[in-house]
PDB file of C-alpha atoms in Angstrom:
ATOM      1  CA  GLU A 546     -10.074   8.671   0.774  1.00 41.00           C
ATOM      2  CA  THR A 547      -7.325   6.937   2.665  1.00 47.00           C
ATOM      3  CA  CYS A 548      -5.567   3.621   2.480  1.00 56.00           C
ATOM      4  CA  LEU A 549      -6.386   3.058   6.110  1.00 51.00           C
ATOM      5  CA  PRO A 550      -9.977   3.482   7.250  1.00 53.00           C
ATOM      6  CA  PRO A 551      -9.858   2.695  10.992  1.00 53.00           C
ATOM      7  CA  VAL A 552      -6.820   2.181  13.181  1.00 69.00           C
ATOM      8  CA  LEU A 553      -6.767  -1.535  13.858  1.00 82.00           C
ATOM      9  CA  ASP A 554      -4.978  -3.661  16.433  1.00 90.00           C
ATOM     10  CA  PHE A 555      -3.189  -6.392  14.491  1.00 92.00           C
ATOM     11  CA  LYS A 556      -2.871  -8.883  17.348  1.00 93.00           C
ATOM     12  CA  PRO A 557      -3.239 -12.591  16.465  1.00 92.00           C
ATOM     13  CA  SER A 558      -6.566 -12.957  18.271  1.00 94.00           C
ATOM     14  CA  ASN A 559      -8.049 -10.134  16.179  1.00 95.00           C
ATOM     15  CA  ILE A 560      -6.636 -11.573  12.963  1.00 96.00           C
ATOM     16  CA  ARG A 561      -8.291 -14.916  13.759  1.00 96.00           C
ATOM     17  CA  ILE A 562     -11.622 -13.154  14.351  1.00 96.00           C
ATOM     18  CA  TRP A 563     -11.339 -11.398  10.962  1.00 97.00           C
ATOM     19  CA  ILE A 564     -10.503 -14.710   9.297  1.00 96.00           C
ATOM     20  CA  HIS A 565     -13.503 -16.318  10.991  1.00 96.00           C
ATOM     21  CA  ASN A 566     -15.697 -13.388   9.897  1.00 96.00           C
ATOM     22  CA  ARG A 567     -14.245 -13.570   6.371  1.00 94.00           C
ATOM     23  CA  ASP A 568     -13.414  -9.885   6.650  1.00 94.00           C
ATOM     24  CA  ILE A 569     -11.122  -9.397   3.657  1.00 92.00           C
ATOM     25  CA  GLY A 570     -11.318  -5.625   4.177  1.00 91.00           C
ATOM     26  CA  LYS A 571      -9.611  -5.829   7.583  1.00 93.00           C
ATOM     27  CA  LEU A 572      -7.302  -8.678   6.563  1.00 95.00           C
ATOM     28  CA  GLN A 573      -5.863  -6.647   3.714  1.00 94.00           C
ATOM     29  CA  GLN A 574      -5.155  -3.801   6.151  1.00 93.00           C
ATOM     30  CA  VAL A 575      -2.893  -6.194   8.073  1.00 95.00           C
ATOM     31  CA  LEU A 576      -0.952  -6.530   4.839  1.00 94.00           C
ATOM     32  CA  TRP A 577      -0.947  -2.860   3.795  1.00 95.00           C
ATOM     33  CA  GLU A 578       0.132  -1.711   7.250  1.00 94.00           C
ATOM     34  CA  GLY A 579       3.300  -3.801   7.013  1.00 94.00           C
ATOM     35  CA  HIS A 580       2.246  -6.795   9.116  1.00 95.00           C
ATOM     36  CA  GLY A 581       1.971  -9.378   6.338  1.00 95.00           C
ATOM     37  CA  ASN A 582       4.121 -11.846   8.263  1.00 95.00           C
ATOM     38  CA  LYS A 583       1.318 -12.158  10.822  1.00 96.00           C
ATOM     39  CA  LEU A 584      -0.843 -13.710   8.105  1.00 96.00           C
ATOM     40  CA  ARG A 585       1.730 -16.234   6.924  1.00 92.00           C
ATOM     41  CA  MET A 586       0.831 -19.003   9.377  1.00 91.00           C
ATOM     42  CA  GLU A 587      -2.930 -18.484   9.246  1.00 95.00           C
ATOM     43  CA  THR A 588      -5.314 -20.759   7.375  1.00 94.00           C
ATOM     44  CA  SER A 589      -8.987 -20.766   6.465  1.00 95.00           C
ATOM     45  CA  ASN A 590     -11.506 -23.233   5.073  1.00 94.00           C
ATOM     46  CA  ASN A 591     -13.349 -20.412   3.342  1.00 94.00           C
ATOM     47  CA  SER A 592     -12.344 -20.342  -0.321  1.00 91.00           C
ATOM     48  CA  ARG A 593     -12.147 -16.540  -0.531  1.00 90.00           C
ATOM     49  CA  VAL A 594     -10.068 -16.075   2.597  1.00 94.00           C
ATOM     50  CA  LYS A 595      -7.909 -19.058   1.659  1.00 94.00           C
ATOM     51  CA  ARG A 596      -7.242 -17.532  -1.747  1.00 93.00           C
ATOM     52  CA  PHE A 597      -6.269 -14.242  -0.137  1.00 95.00           C
ATOM     53  CA  LEU A 598      -3.952 -15.942   2.385  1.00 96.00           C
ATOM     54  CA  GLU A 599      -2.294 -17.930  -0.412  1.00 94.00           C
ATOM     55  CA  ALA A 600      -1.587 -14.688  -2.276  1.00 95.00           C
ATOM     56  CA  VAL A 601      -0.068 -12.913   0.770  1.00 96.00           C
ATOM     57  CA  PRO A 602       3.582 -13.946   0.164  1.00 95.00           C
ATOM     58  CA  PHE A 603       3.283 -12.844  -3.469  1.00 95.00           C
ATOM     59  CA  ILE A 604       1.717  -9.511  -2.538  1.00 96.00           C
ATOM     60  CA  MET A 605       4.499  -8.957   0.030  1.00 96.00           C
ATOM     61  CA  SER A 606       7.063  -9.714  -2.669  1.00 96.00           C
ATOM     62  CA  THR A 607       5.461  -7.203  -5.044  1.00 96.00           C
ATOM     63  CA  ALA A 608       5.374  -4.606  -2.242  1.00 97.00           C
ATOM     64  CA  LYS A 609       9.099  -5.144  -1.699  1.00 97.00           C
ATOM     65  CA  ASP A 610       9.764  -4.655  -5.434  1.00 97.00           C
ATOM     66  CA  VAL A 611       7.645  -1.488  -5.551  1.00 98.00           C
ATOM     67  CA  HIS A 612       9.515  -0.006  -2.572  1.00 99.00           C
ATOM     68  CA  ALA A 613      12.863  -0.966  -4.143  1.00 98.00           C
ATOM     69  CA  ALA A 614      11.927   0.675  -7.461  1.00 99.00           C
ATOM     70  CA  THR A 615      10.904   3.830  -5.578  1.00 99.00           C
ATOM     71  CA  VAL A 616      14.098   4.007  -3.523  1.00 99.00           C
ATOM     72  CA  ASN A 617      16.219   3.358  -6.633  1.00 98.00           C
ATOM     73  CA  ASN A 618      14.284   5.978  -8.647  1.00 98.00           C
ATOM     74  CA  ASP A 619      13.387   3.304 -11.218  1.00 99.00           C
ATOM     75  CA  LEU A 620      10.261   4.759 -12.830  1.00 98.00           C
ATOM     76  CA  GLU A 621       9.995   2.108 -15.545  1.00 98.00           C
ATOM     77  CA  GLY A 622      10.349  -0.696 -13.006  1.00 98.00           C
ATOM     78  CA  LEU A 623       7.665   0.861 -10.825  1.00 98.00           C
ATOM     79  CA  ARG A 624       5.263   1.226 -13.758  1.00 98.00           C
ATOM     80  CA  LYS A 625       5.741  -2.383 -14.795  1.00 97.00           C
ATOM     81  CA  LYS A 626       5.004  -3.645 -11.295  1.00 96.00           C
ATOM     82  CA  ILE A 627       1.822  -1.568 -11.008  1.00 96.00           C
ATOM     83  CA  GLU A 628       0.619  -2.643 -14.462  1.00 95.00           C
ATOM     84  CA  ALA A 629       1.249  -6.321 -13.718  1.00 93.00           C
ATOM     85  CA  THR A 630      -0.607  -6.210 -10.401  1.00 94.00           C
ATOM     86  CA  SER A 631      -2.807  -3.332  -9.185  1.00 95.00           C
ATOM     87  CA  PRO A 632      -2.367   0.306  -8.090  1.00 96.00           C
ATOM     88  CA  ILE A 633      -3.587  -0.780  -4.644  1.00 95.00           C
ATOM     89  CA  ILE A 634      -0.086  -2.212  -4.065  1.00 97.00           C
ATOM     90  CA  LEU A 635       1.036   1.414  -3.526  1.00 97.00           C
ATOM     91  CA  CYS A 636      -0.750   1.298  -0.149  1.00 95.00           C
ATOM     92  CA  ALA A 637       1.794  -1.165   1.208  1.00 97.00           C
ATOM     93  CA  LYS A 638       3.884   0.166   4.095  1.00 98.00           C
ATOM     94  CA  ASP A 639       7.162  -1.091   5.521  1.00 97.00           C
ATOM     95  CA  SER A 640       7.654  -1.939   9.204  1.00 95.00           C
ATOM     96  CA  ASN A 641       8.271   1.759   9.989  1.00 96.00           C
ATOM     97  CA  GLY A 642       4.917   2.672   8.472  1.00 96.00           C
ATOM     98  CA  LEU A 643       6.304   4.382   5.363  1.00 98.00           C
ATOM     99  CA  ASN A 644       4.622   3.866   2.015  1.00 98.00           C
ATOM    100  CA  VAL A 645       6.231   4.550  -1.356  1.00 99.00           C
ATOM    101  CA  LEU A 646       5.056   8.179  -1.433  1.00 99.00           C
ATOM    102  CA  HIS A 647       6.755   8.879   1.915  1.00 98.00           C
ATOM    103  CA  LYS A 648       9.986   7.617   0.343  1.00 98.00           C
ATOM    104  CA  ALA A 649       9.661   9.291  -3.046  1.00 98.00           C
ATOM    105  CA  ALA A 650       8.868  12.574  -1.272  1.00 98.00           C
ATOM    106  CA  GLY A 651      11.782  12.412   1.150  1.00 97.00           C
ATOM    107  CA  LEU A 652      14.263  11.296  -1.506  1.00 97.00           C
ATOM    108  CA  GLY A 653      13.207  14.019  -3.934  1.00 96.00           C
ATOM    109  CA  HIS A 654      12.095  11.548  -6.627  1.00 98.00           C
ATOM    110  CA  THR A 655       9.561  13.803  -8.334  1.00 98.00           C
ATOM    111  CA  GLU A 656       8.632  11.625 -11.322  1.00 98.00           C
ATOM    112  CA  ILE A 657       8.115   8.595  -9.085  1.00 98.00           C
ATOM    113  CA  ALA A 658       5.902  10.699  -6.811  1.00 98.00           C
ATOM    114  CA  ARG A 659       3.866  11.908  -9.809  1.00 98.00           C
ATOM    115  CA  GLU A 660       3.343   8.331 -10.940  1.00 98.00           C
ATOM    116  CA  ILE A 661       2.211   7.212  -7.475  1.00 98.00           C
ATOM    117  CA  LEU A 662      -0.170  10.164  -7.094  1.00 98.00           C
ATOM    118  CA  ALA A 663      -1.640   9.606 -10.552  1.00 97.00           C
ATOM    119  CA  LYS A 664      -2.239   5.913  -9.908  1.00 97.00           C
ATOM    120  CA  TYR A 665      -3.404   5.950  -6.269  1.00 96.00           C
ATOM    121  CA  PRO A 666      -3.810   9.466  -4.812  1.00 95.00           C
ATOM    122  CA  ALA A 667      -5.211   8.198  -1.484  1.00 93.00           C
ATOM    123  CA  VAL A 668      -1.644   7.449  -0.326  1.00 96.00           C
ATOM    124  CA  VAL A 669      -1.170  11.174   0.482  1.00 96.00           C
ATOM    125  CA  GLU A 670      -3.077  10.736   3.754  1.00 94.00           C
ATOM    126  CA  ALA A 671      -1.038   7.854   5.161  1.00 96.00           C
ATOM    127  CA  GLN A 672       0.946   8.356   8.374  1.00 96.00           C
ATOM    128  CA  ASP A 673       4.041   6.430   9.355  1.00 96.00           C
ATOM    129  CA  ASN A 674       4.771   5.110  12.850  1.00 95.00           C
ATOM    130  CA  GLU A 675       5.850   8.624  13.905  1.00 96.00           C
ATOM    131  CA  GLY A 676       2.657  10.176  12.549  1.00 97.00           C
ATOM    132  CA  LYS A 677       4.409  11.723   9.560  1.00 98.00           C
ATOM    133  CA  THR A 678       2.611  12.002   6.235  1.00 98.00           C
ATOM    134  CA  PRO A 679       4.432  12.106   2.882  1.00 98.00           C
ATOM    135  CA  LEU A 680       4.137  15.908   3.126  1.00 98.00           C
ATOM    136  CA  HIS A 681       6.289  15.924   6.285  1.00 98.00           C
ATOM    137  CA  TYR A 682       9.020  14.156   4.312  1.00 98.00           C
ATOM    138  CA  ALA A 683       8.534  16.376   1.251  1.00 98.00           C
ATOM    139  CA  ALA A 684       9.127  19.433   3.450  1.00 98.00           C
ATOM    140  CA  ALA A 685      12.586  18.103   4.321  1.00 96.00           C
ATOM    141  CA  ALA A 686      13.501  17.230   0.708  1.00 95.00           C
ATOM    142  CA  LYS A 687      16.229  19.347  -0.880  1.00 90.00           C
ATOM    143  CA  ASP A 688      14.258  20.223  -3.996  1.00 90.00           C
ATOM    144  CA  ASP A 689      13.121  23.849  -3.586  1.00 89.00           C
ATOM    145  CA  GLY A 690       9.648  22.787  -2.499  1.00 93.00           C
ATOM    146  CA  THR A 691       8.688  21.021  -5.738  1.00 95.00           C
ATOM    147  CA  LEU A 692       7.420  17.872  -4.051  1.00 97.00           C
ATOM    148  CA  TYR A 693       5.800  19.771  -1.207  1.00 98.00           C
ATOM    149  CA  ASN A 694       3.754  21.743  -3.736  1.00 97.00           C
ATOM    150  CA  LEU A 695       2.963  18.674  -5.832  1.00 97.00           C
ATOM    151  CA  ILE A 696       1.686  16.645  -2.877  1.00 98.00           C
ATOM    152  CA  THR A 697      -0.312  19.614  -1.583  1.00 98.00           C
ATOM    153  CA  GLU A 698      -1.996  19.873  -5.000  1.00 97.00           C
ATOM    154  CA  TYR A 699      -3.176  16.297  -4.493  1.00 96.00           C
ATOM    155  CA  GLY A 700      -4.994  17.249  -1.323  1.00 95.00           C
ATOM    156  CA  ALA A 701      -2.399  16.628   1.378  1.00 96.00           C
ATOM    157  CA  ASP A 702      -3.333  18.226   4.708  1.00 97.00           C
ATOM    158  CA  GLU A 703      -0.792  20.935   5.587  1.00 97.00           C
ATOM    159  CA  SER A 704      -2.128  21.135   9.139  1.00 97.00           C
ATOM    160  CA  LYS A 705      -1.695  17.425   9.923  1.00 97.00           C
ATOM    161  CA  LEU A 706       0.519  17.022  13.002  1.00 97.00           C
ATOM    162  CA  ASP A 707       2.980  14.212  13.558  1.00 97.00           C
ATOM    163  CA  HIS A 708       3.557  12.638  16.988  1.00 96.00           C
ATOM    164  CA  LYS A 709       5.931  15.494  17.861  1.00 97.00           C
ATOM    165  CA  GLN A 710       3.001  17.873  17.256  1.00 98.00           C
ATOM    166  CA  LYS A 711       4.697  19.370  14.198  1.00 97.00           C
ATOM    167  CA  ALA A 712       2.954  20.303  10.956  1.00 98.00           C
ATOM    168  CA  PRO A 713       4.771  19.408   7.710  1.00 98.00           C
ATOM    169  CA  ALA A 714       6.071  22.947   7.023  1.00 97.00           C
ATOM    170  CA  PHE A 715       8.063  22.883  10.287  1.00 98.00           C
ATOM    171  CA  TYR A 716      10.568  20.557   8.621  1.00 97.00           C
ATOM    172  CA  LYS A 717      11.292  22.956   5.755  1.00 96.00           C
ATOM    173  CA  ASN A 718      13.706  24.772   8.065  1.00 95.00           C
ATOM    174  CA  ARG A 719      14.581  21.702  10.147  1.00 96.00           C
ATOM    175  CA  PRO A 720      15.198  18.942   7.580  1.00 94.00           C
ATOM    176  CA  SER A 721      17.762  17.273   9.842  1.00 94.00           C
ATOM    177  CA  ASP A 722      14.922  16.515  12.288  1.00 95.00           C
ATOM    178  CA  VAL A 723      13.559  13.999   9.777  1.00 96.00           C
ATOM    179  CA  ASP A 724      15.188  10.563   9.954  1.00 96.00           C
ATOM    180  CA  GLN A 725      16.595  10.167   6.434  1.00 94.00           C
ATOM    181  CA  SER A 726      17.670   6.573   7.094  1.00 97.00           C
ATOM    182  CA  LEU A 727      14.002   5.506   7.007  1.00 98.00           C
ATOM    183  CA  LEU A 728      13.769   6.507   3.343  1.00 98.00           C
ATOM    184  CA  THR A 729      15.944   3.709   1.990  1.00 98.00           C
ATOM    185  CA  VAL A 730      14.472   0.795   3.952  1.00 98.00           C
ATOM    186  CA  ILE A 731      13.193  -2.006   1.705  1.00 97.00           C
ATOM    187  CA  PRO A 732      10.456  -4.093   3.350  1.00 95.00           C
ATOM    188  CA  GLU A 733      11.102  -7.777   3.879  1.00 91.00           C
ATOM    189  CA  ALA A 734       9.222 -10.410   1.946  1.00 93.00           C
ATOM    190  CA  PRO A 735       9.247 -14.198   1.951  1.00 91.00           C
ATOM    191  CA  ARG A 736      10.852 -15.969  -0.968  1.00 87.00           C
ATOM    192  CA  VAL A 737       8.235 -17.086  -3.454  1.00 85.00           C
ATOM    193  CA  ALA A 738       8.644 -19.772  -6.081  1.00 73.00           C
ATOM    194  CA  GLY A 739       8.548 -17.937  -9.388  1.00 69.00           C
ATOM    195  CA  THR A 740       6.746 -14.659  -9.943  1.00 69.00           C
ATOM    196  CA  SER A 741       3.332 -16.001 -10.895  1.00 84.00           C
ATOM    197  CA  TYR A 742       0.528 -15.407  -8.448  1.00 89.00           C
ATOM    198  CA  PRO A 743      -1.700 -18.407  -7.596  1.00 88.00           C
ATOM    199  CA  LYS A 744      -3.887 -19.038 -10.636  1.00 85.00           C
ATOM    200  CA  HIS A 745      -7.146 -18.263  -8.837  1.00 83.00           C
ATOM    201  CA  TRP A 746      -5.929 -14.860  -7.706  1.00 91.00           C
ATOM    202  CA  ASP A 747      -7.780 -11.718  -8.871  1.00 90.00           C
ATOM    203  CA  TRP A 748      -6.779  -8.224  -7.704  1.00 91.00           C
ATOM    204  CA  ARG A 749     -10.361  -6.999  -7.955  1.00 89.00           C
ATOM    205  CA  ILE A 750     -11.071  -8.931  -4.757  1.00 84.00           C
ATOM    206  CA  LEU A 751      -8.988  -6.385  -2.829  1.00 87.00           C
ATOM    207  CA  GLU A 752      -9.901  -3.417  -5.018  1.00 87.00           C
ATOM    208  CA  ALA A 753     -13.631  -3.943  -4.406  1.00 82.00           C
ATOM    209  CA  GLU A 754     -13.169  -4.283  -0.632  1.00 78.00           C
ATOM    210  CA  ASP A 755     -10.921  -1.215  -0.638  1.00 77.00           C
ATOM    211  CA  ALA A 756     -13.530   0.850  -2.469  1.00 75.00           C
ATOM    212  CA  ILE A 757     -16.148  -0.133   0.103  1.00 71.00           C
ATOM    213  CA  SER A 758     -13.935   0.649   3.096  1.00 68.00           C
ATOM    214  CA  ARG A 759     -13.094   4.082   1.703  1.00 67.00           C
ATOM    215  CA  GLY A 760     -16.736   4.727   0.873  1.00 63.00           C
ATOM    216  CA  MET A 761     -15.744   5.706  -2.639  1.00 56.00           C
ATOM    217  CA  LYS A 762     -18.511   3.908  -4.396  1.00 52.00           C
ATOM    218  CA  LYS A 763     -21.200   1.428  -3.665  1.00 53.00           C
ATOM    219  CA  VAL A 764     -19.811  -1.951  -4.584  1.00 51.00           C
ATOM    220  CA  SER A 765     -22.444  -4.629  -4.555  1.00 55.00           C
ATOM    221  CA  SER A 766     -21.764  -8.104  -3.267  1.00 54.00           C
ATOM    222  CA  ALA A 767     -22.393  -9.151  -6.874  1.00 57.00           C
ATOM    223  CA  ASP A 768     -19.284  -7.222  -7.938  1.00 57.00           C
ATOM    224  CA  ILE A 769     -17.194  -9.036  -5.365  1.00 56.00           C
ATOM    225  CA  ASP A 770     -18.803 -12.340  -6.333  1.00 60.00           C
ATOM    226  CA  SER A 771     -17.899 -11.654  -9.950  1.00 58.00           C
ATOM    227  CA  ALA A 772     -14.287 -11.016  -8.950  1.00 59.00           C
ATOM    228  CA  PHE A 773     -14.161 -14.365  -7.198  1.00 59.00           C
ATOM    229  CA  GLY A 774     -16.085 -15.978 -10.041  1.00 57.00           C
ATOM    230  CA  SER A 775     -13.664 -14.709 -12.661  1.00 52.00           C
ATOM    231  CA  ALA A 776     -10.797 -15.816 -10.467  1.00 51.00           C
ATOM    232  CA  GLU A 777     -12.286 -19.293 -10.498  1.00 47.00           C
ATOM    233  CA  SER A 778     -12.655 -19.384 -14.260  1.00 44.00           C
ATOM    234  CA  THR A 779      -9.237 -17.683 -14.722  1.00 41.00           C
ATOM    235  CA  THR A 780     -10.165 -16.164 -18.040  1.00 36.00           C
ATOM    236  CA  LYS A 781      -7.508 -14.619 -20.238  1.00 36.00           C
ATOM    237  CA  HIS A 782      -9.151 -11.245 -19.757  1.00 38.00           C
ATOM    238  CA  PHE A 783      -7.797 -11.049 -16.225  1.00 39.00           C
ATOM    239  CA  SER A 784      -4.385 -12.494 -16.972  1.00 38.00           C
ATOM    240  CA  ARG A 785      -2.805  -9.292 -15.634  1.00 43.00           C
ATOM    241  CA  SER A 786      -3.731 -10.497 -12.169  1.00 40.00           C
ATOM    242  CA  MET A 787      -1.770 -13.709 -12.655  1.00 39.00           C
ATOM    243  CA  GLU A 788       1.471 -12.201 -13.881  1.00 42.00           C
ATOM    244  CA  GLN A 789       3.693 -10.017 -11.810  1.00 41.00           C
TER     245      GLN A 789
END
C-alpha cells in the first residue's frame, strides 16, 4: 500500500499520452508527486479528464492548506480540511518530495502524525527527493523516539535506505545530517476563486483509481462510473466533495 505505485516520468509528452489515454490513475500521480503545475495548461475533450483538470488548482490549494496546518501543528485545521475533501489529499507532496507525514515526523508533531496515520496509513512508505521516508525524519526528531516508534507501528520499513544509503535509525545519532529547513516548506498553489470545488467534482473519482493502483480492492468500472454519475447529478449526499 503506497501512495505511489510506479515511478513515473512526468515530462509533458507523457502527460499528454495519459490525458489521451484518459489515465486518471497516472494523472493524479502527477498531482500527488508535487507536479500539479504541469497539469495547469493541459486540456481534454473527455468529460472525466476535463473534470479532473478543472479540479487541479483546487486540489493544489487544499494540499497547500494541509501542509500549512501540519507545519503549524494545527490539528483542528487539518481535520477540517480532510473532512471537507478526502484523506487522499494526505498523499500530496511538495516540490522536495515531502508529504505531510515527513513534516509532522521531523517537526515532532505527534498528534498530527497520529491523525495522518489513522486517516491514510499508506503515506508511511513515501520517499522524498533524497529517498527519505517519514521514518528517516522521525529518527532525527527531538522527541525521545516517540514518533519513530509510532510510525514503525504503522508498518514503516526500518531497513529502507535513502539515497545516501542510510537506514532511518542512522539519523538518531546524526540528526544534524537531516535538512531541517525542508520541514517548514509550504507547497505553492495557484489562487482559486473562492473555496468551492467545481460543482461536478467528486473525490471518489480519485479514491477509486487510487484503490485500483494500490491493488487494495477490486473496484469495478461501475463504481467509477457511479462516482462520475453522482458528480453529474451533484446530489446533496456528496456535498462534502463540493465544499472545502
